[in-house]
């Protein structure tokens, strides 16, 4: 599943090729994504210019005049740019043709993604309105985290993955950030002290920054590449390493399920 670093890498990979270009045509081959692609989307965007491409949580926001094309990659979606478009393949559901012939193509085998038109401010859209701060925003700091967790008896890992508290920290990065901060995933959120939350905020940013930097080496995969853009892997400390020795202390990494998601931790390094 594309996580925040993959979505940010997609944004960086395609932005130079689409921002400032006018949309010539839209072709929707299959509108049955998580929500249907609006039937009038072509009328809304054809002839207009893509003024900017930003990201909010795992949504890509193409600013087009006063409106916004909101794209989510779902479980298996990808967006790529072609200067010489190859023939359409299975699961290529939407093509956006730009004025210079460049093609922006949406591919999604499982069709859990979304492509929606937002006429007003995207921040007020129901999908975005209740989202918490971005992990790199100043609003996500130890004070915010501390206040938001004082009444939470649920595990700190679940708080970290709650989009109302902070967006874009998926399962892999929650596991890794908690290891790096020395906090056990199952610890009740309200029992984690403010200094330890401050450390966790720093580690969330560090692990996401490293993943985005790693994605930088794959940017060319978003333009005229054959095959799908890959999901990049860090050398994880704990994620997927049950029974293997901790990279810091050698203790066997443990696994347990928390809220139906796999959690990995080192019983010696994390308290
Ligand atoms: Zn350890």
PDB file of N, CA and C and ligand atoms in Angstrom, residues 179 246 248-251 266 268-269, ligand 1:
ATOM      1  N   UNK A 179      10.303   2.139  17.786  1.00  0.00           N
ATOM      2  CA  UNK A 179      11.583   1.507  18.139  1.00  0.00           C
ATOM      3  C   UNK A 179      12.637   2.572  18.390  1.00  0.00           C
ATOM      4  N   UNK A 246      17.729  -7.988  17.256  1.00  0.00           N
ATOM      5  CA  UNK A 246      17.671  -6.521  17.249  1.00  0.00           C
ATOM      6  C   UNK A 246      18.995  -5.988  16.693  1.00  0.00           C
ATOM      7  N   UNK A 248      20.343  -3.310  17.350  1.00  0.00           N
ATOM      8  CA  UNK A 248      21.071  -2.533  18.358  1.00  0.00           C
ATOM      9  C   UNK A 248      21.637  -3.434  19.449  1.00  0.00           C
ATOM     10  N   UNK A 249      20.792  -4.371  19.996  1.00  0.00           N
ATOM     11  CA  UNK A 249      21.224  -5.121  21.177  1.00  0.00           C
ATOM     12  C   UNK A 249      21.250  -6.641  20.970  1.00  0.00           C
ATOM     13  N   UNK A 250      20.731  -7.127  19.846  1.00  0.00           N
ATOM     14  CA  UNK A 250      20.798  -8.558  19.568  1.00  0.00           C
ATOM     15  C   UNK A 250      19.644  -9.389  20.111  1.00  0.00           C
ATOM     16  N   UNK A 251      18.806  -8.805  20.960  1.00  0.00           N
ATOM     17  CA  UNK A 251      17.631  -9.523  21.484  1.00  0.00           C
ATOM     18  C   UNK A 251      16.668  -9.841  20.332  1.00  0.00           C
ATOM     19  N   UNK A 266      11.451  -4.528  20.125  1.00  0.00           N
ATOM     20  CA  UNK A 266      12.531  -5.170  20.850  1.00  0.00           C
ATOM     21  C   UNK A 266      12.224  -5.046  22.339  1.00  0.00           C
ATOM     22  N   UNK A 268      14.031  -5.409  24.839  1.00  0.00           N
ATOM     23  CA  UNK A 268      15.095  -4.796  25.632  1.00  0.00           C
ATOM     24  C   UNK A 268      15.219  -3.301  25.358  1.00  0.00           C
ATOM     25  N   UNK A 269      15.149  -2.900  24.093  1.00  0.00           N
ATOM     26  CA  UNK A 269      15.343  -1.487  23.738  1.00  0.00           C
ATOM     27  C   UNK A 269      14.093  -0.637  23.978  1.00  0.00           C
TER      28      UNK A 269
HETATM   29 ZN1  LIG B   1      17.174  -4.099  21.091  1.00  0.00          ZN
END
